[in-house]
C-alpha positions as a Python dict, from the first residue, in 0.01 Angstrom:
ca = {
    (1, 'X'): (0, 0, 0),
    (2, 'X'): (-262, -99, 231),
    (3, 'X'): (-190, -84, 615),
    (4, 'X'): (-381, -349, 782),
    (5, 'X'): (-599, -252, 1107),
    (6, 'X'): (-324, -435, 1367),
    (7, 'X'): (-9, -288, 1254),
    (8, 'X'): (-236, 15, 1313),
    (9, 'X'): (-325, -111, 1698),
    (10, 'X'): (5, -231, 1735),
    (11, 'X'): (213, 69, 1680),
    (12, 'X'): (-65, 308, 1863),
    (13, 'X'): (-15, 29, 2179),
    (14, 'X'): (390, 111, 2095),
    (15, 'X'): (351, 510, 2115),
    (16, 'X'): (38, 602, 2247),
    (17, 'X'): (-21, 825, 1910),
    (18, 'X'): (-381, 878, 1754),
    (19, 'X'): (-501, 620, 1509),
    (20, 'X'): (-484, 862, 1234),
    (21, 'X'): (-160, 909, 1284),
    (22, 'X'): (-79, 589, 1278),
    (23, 'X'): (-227, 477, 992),
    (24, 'X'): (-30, 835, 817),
    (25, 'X'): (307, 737, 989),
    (26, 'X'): (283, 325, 844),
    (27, 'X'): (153, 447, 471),
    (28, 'X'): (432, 688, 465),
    (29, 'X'): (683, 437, 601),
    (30, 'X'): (559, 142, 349),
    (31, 'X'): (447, -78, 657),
    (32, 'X'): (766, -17, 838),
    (33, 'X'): (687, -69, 1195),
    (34, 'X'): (1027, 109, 1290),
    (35, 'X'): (1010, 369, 1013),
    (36, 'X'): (658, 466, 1142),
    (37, 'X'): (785, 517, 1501),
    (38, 'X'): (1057, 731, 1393),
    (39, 'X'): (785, 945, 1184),
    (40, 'X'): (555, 979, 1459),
    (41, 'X'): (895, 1087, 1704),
    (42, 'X'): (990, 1290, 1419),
    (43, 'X'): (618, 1480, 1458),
    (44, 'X'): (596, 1530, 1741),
    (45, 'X'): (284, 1289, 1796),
    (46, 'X'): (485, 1042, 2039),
    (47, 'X'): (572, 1345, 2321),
    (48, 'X'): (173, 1461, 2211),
    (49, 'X'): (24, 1123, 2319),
    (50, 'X'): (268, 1125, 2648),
    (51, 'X'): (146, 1465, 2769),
    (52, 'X'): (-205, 1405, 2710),
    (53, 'X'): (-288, 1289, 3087),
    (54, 'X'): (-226, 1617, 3155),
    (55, 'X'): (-496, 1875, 3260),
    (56, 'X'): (-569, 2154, 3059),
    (57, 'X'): (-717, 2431, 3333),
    (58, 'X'): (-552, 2739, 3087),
    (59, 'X'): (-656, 2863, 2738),
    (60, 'X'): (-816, 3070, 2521),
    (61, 'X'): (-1226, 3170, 2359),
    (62, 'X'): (-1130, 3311, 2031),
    (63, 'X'): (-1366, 3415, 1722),
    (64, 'X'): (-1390, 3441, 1377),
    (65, 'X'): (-1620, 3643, 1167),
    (66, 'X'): (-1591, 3616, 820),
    (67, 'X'): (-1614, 3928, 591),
    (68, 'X'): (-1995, 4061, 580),
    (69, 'X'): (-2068, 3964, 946),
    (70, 'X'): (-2282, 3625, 808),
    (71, 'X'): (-2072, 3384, 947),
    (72, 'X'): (-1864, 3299, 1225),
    (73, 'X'): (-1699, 3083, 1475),
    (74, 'X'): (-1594, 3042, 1866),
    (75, 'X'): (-1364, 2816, 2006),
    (76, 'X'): (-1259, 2718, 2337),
    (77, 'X'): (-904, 2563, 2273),
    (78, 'X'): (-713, 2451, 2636),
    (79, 'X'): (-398, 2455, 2729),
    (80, 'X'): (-169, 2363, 3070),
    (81, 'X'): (-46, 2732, 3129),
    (82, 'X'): (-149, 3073, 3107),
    (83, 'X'): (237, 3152, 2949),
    (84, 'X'): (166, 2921, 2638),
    (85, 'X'): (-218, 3045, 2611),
    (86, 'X'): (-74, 3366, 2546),
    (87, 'X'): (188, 3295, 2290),
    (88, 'X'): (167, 3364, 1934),
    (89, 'X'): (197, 2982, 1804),
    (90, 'X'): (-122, 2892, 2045),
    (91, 'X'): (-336, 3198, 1973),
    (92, 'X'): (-277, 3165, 1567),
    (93, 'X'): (-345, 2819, 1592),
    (94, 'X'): (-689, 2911, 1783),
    (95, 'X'): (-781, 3165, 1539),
    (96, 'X'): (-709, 2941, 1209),
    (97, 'X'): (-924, 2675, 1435),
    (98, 'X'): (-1230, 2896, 1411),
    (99, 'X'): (-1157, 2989, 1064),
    (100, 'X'): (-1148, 2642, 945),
    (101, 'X'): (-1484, 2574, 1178),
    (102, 'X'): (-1669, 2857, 1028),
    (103, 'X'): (-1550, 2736, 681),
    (104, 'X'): (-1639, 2337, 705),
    (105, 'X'): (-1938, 2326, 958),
    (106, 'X'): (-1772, 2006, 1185),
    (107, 'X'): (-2059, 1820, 1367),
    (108, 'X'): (-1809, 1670, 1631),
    (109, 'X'): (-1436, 1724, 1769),
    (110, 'X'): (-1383, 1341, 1707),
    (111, 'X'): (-1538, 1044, 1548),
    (112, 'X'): (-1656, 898, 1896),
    (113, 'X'): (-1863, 1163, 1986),
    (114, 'X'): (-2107, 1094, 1706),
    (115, 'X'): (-2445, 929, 1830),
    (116, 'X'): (-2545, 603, 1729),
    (117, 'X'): (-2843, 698, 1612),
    (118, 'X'): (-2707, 957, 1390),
    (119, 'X'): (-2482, 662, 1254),
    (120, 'X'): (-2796, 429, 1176),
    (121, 'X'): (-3001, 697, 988),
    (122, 'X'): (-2664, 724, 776),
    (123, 'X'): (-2594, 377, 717),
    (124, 'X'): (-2988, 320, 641),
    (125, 'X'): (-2936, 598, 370),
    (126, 'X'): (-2628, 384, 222),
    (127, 'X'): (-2774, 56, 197),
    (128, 'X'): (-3076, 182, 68),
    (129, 'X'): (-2863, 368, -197),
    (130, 'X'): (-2647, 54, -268),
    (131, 'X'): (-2990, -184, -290),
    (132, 'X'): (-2998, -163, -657),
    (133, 'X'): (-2678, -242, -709),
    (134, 'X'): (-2681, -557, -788),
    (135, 'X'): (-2375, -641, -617),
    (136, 'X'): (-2314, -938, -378),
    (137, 'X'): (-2419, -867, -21),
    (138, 'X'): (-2083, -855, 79),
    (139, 'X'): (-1964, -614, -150),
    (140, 'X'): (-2252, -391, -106),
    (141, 'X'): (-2111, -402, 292),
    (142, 'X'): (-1798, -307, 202),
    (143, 'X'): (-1937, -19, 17),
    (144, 'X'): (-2190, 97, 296),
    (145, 'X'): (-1911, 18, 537),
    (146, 'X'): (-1675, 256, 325),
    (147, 'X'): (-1913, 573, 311),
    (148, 'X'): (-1997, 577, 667),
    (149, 'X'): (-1620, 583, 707),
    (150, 'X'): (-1610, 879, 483),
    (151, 'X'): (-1912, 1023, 645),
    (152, 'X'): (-1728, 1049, 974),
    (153, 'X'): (-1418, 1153, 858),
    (154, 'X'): (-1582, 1456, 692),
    (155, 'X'): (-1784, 1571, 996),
    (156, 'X'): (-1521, 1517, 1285),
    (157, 'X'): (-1290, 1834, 1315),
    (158, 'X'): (-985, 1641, 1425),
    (159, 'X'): (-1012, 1417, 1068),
    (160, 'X'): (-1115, 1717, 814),
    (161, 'X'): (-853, 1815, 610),
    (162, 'X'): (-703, 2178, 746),
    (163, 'X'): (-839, 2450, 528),
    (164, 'X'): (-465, 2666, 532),
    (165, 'X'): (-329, 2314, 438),
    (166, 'X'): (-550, 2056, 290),
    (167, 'X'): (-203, 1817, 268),
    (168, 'X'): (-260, 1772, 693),
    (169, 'X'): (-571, 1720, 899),
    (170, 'X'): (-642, 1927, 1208),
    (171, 'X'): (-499, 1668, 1408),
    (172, 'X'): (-179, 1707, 1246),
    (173, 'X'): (-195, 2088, 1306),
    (174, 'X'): (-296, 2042, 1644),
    (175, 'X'): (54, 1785, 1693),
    (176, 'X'): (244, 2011, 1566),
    (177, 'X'): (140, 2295, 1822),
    (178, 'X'): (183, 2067, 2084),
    (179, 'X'): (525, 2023, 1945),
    (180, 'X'): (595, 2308, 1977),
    (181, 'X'): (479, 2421, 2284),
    (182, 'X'): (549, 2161, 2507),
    (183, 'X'): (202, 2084, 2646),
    (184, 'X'): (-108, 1953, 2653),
    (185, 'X'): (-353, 2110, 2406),
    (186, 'X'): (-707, 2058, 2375),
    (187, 'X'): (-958, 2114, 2164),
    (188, 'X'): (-1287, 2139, 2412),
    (189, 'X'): (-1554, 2265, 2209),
    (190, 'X'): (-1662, 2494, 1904),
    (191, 'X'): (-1981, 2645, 1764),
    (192, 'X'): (-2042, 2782, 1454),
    (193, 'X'): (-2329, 3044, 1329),
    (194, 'X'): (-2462, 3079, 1015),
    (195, 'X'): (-2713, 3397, 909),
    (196, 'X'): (-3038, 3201, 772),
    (197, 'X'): (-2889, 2888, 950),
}
């Protein structure tokens, strides 16, 4: 079933969730605005969204070197208080966050953070791919307009599907941690090195 882009708006406006997890919580719930709600309370994402004014001053650097000492991770993952920075829940999280970094080389946390130019160049590459089509000019839109979607999903962290669990994005990981905890959690930055790189 396909969820059009205002029941999307509409139920973010309703519960403050991400976009993402809107769109998840509507599919799911065949376009059932109340069904969707109760999926997103159900998640955790509703009490996510409601904390996220708060300020993350607490958290945690953690690494990851994969085997061989080639490639690796850091993270800087935030929390509200030192108590949850140190729990188990928060620091595995962190850890299978710079895992999953090293493993799928994210450009940016989220989609807004990619530059505009960076967006042109790849949309430039599309159409000039799609010029031979033959295809209507509208179509060929649609289809340029579809792989820069799928462009940005695939190099924003908090849309990549998780590597322990390629059925949830890291957004859904990170909802669930918040869940869990009870606070505010942020991802504020990650770098990745490569030998060679």
């Amino acid at each position: 079933m396909a969820i059009d882009v205002s029941s999307v708006k509409e139920l973010r406006e309703r519960t403050g969730a991400g976009m993402m997890e809107c769109k998840k919580a509507l599919t799911e719930a065949g376009g059932d605005m109340e069904a969707a709600i109760k999926r997103l309370r159900e998640t955790g994402a509703v009490k996510a969204a409601a904390r996220a004014h708060r300020q993350t001053r607490e958290g945690a650097v953690v690494s990851y070197i994969h085997t061989g000492g080639k490639l690796g991770a850091l993270v800087e993952v935030n929390c509200e208080t030192d108590f949850v920075a140190r729990t188990d829940d928060f620091l595995a999280f962190c850890k299978n966050l710079a895992m999953h970094v090293a493993a799928t080389n994210p450009r940016v946390i989220e989609r807004s953070e990619l530059r505009p130019e960076d967006l042109a160049e790849e949309r430039a590459i599309y159409e000039k791919q799609a010029e031979g089509s033959g295809k209507p000019a509208a179509v060929v839109e649609k289809i340029v307009a579809g792989k820069l979607d799928k462009y940005m999903a695939e190099v924003s962290l908090l849309e990549q599907p998780f590597v322990k669990d390629q059925n949830r994005s890291v957004a859904d990981v990170l909802n669930e941690v918040r869940a869990k905890t009870g606070e505010n959690i942020v991802i504020r930055r990650f770098v990745r090195f490569c030998i060679g790189e």
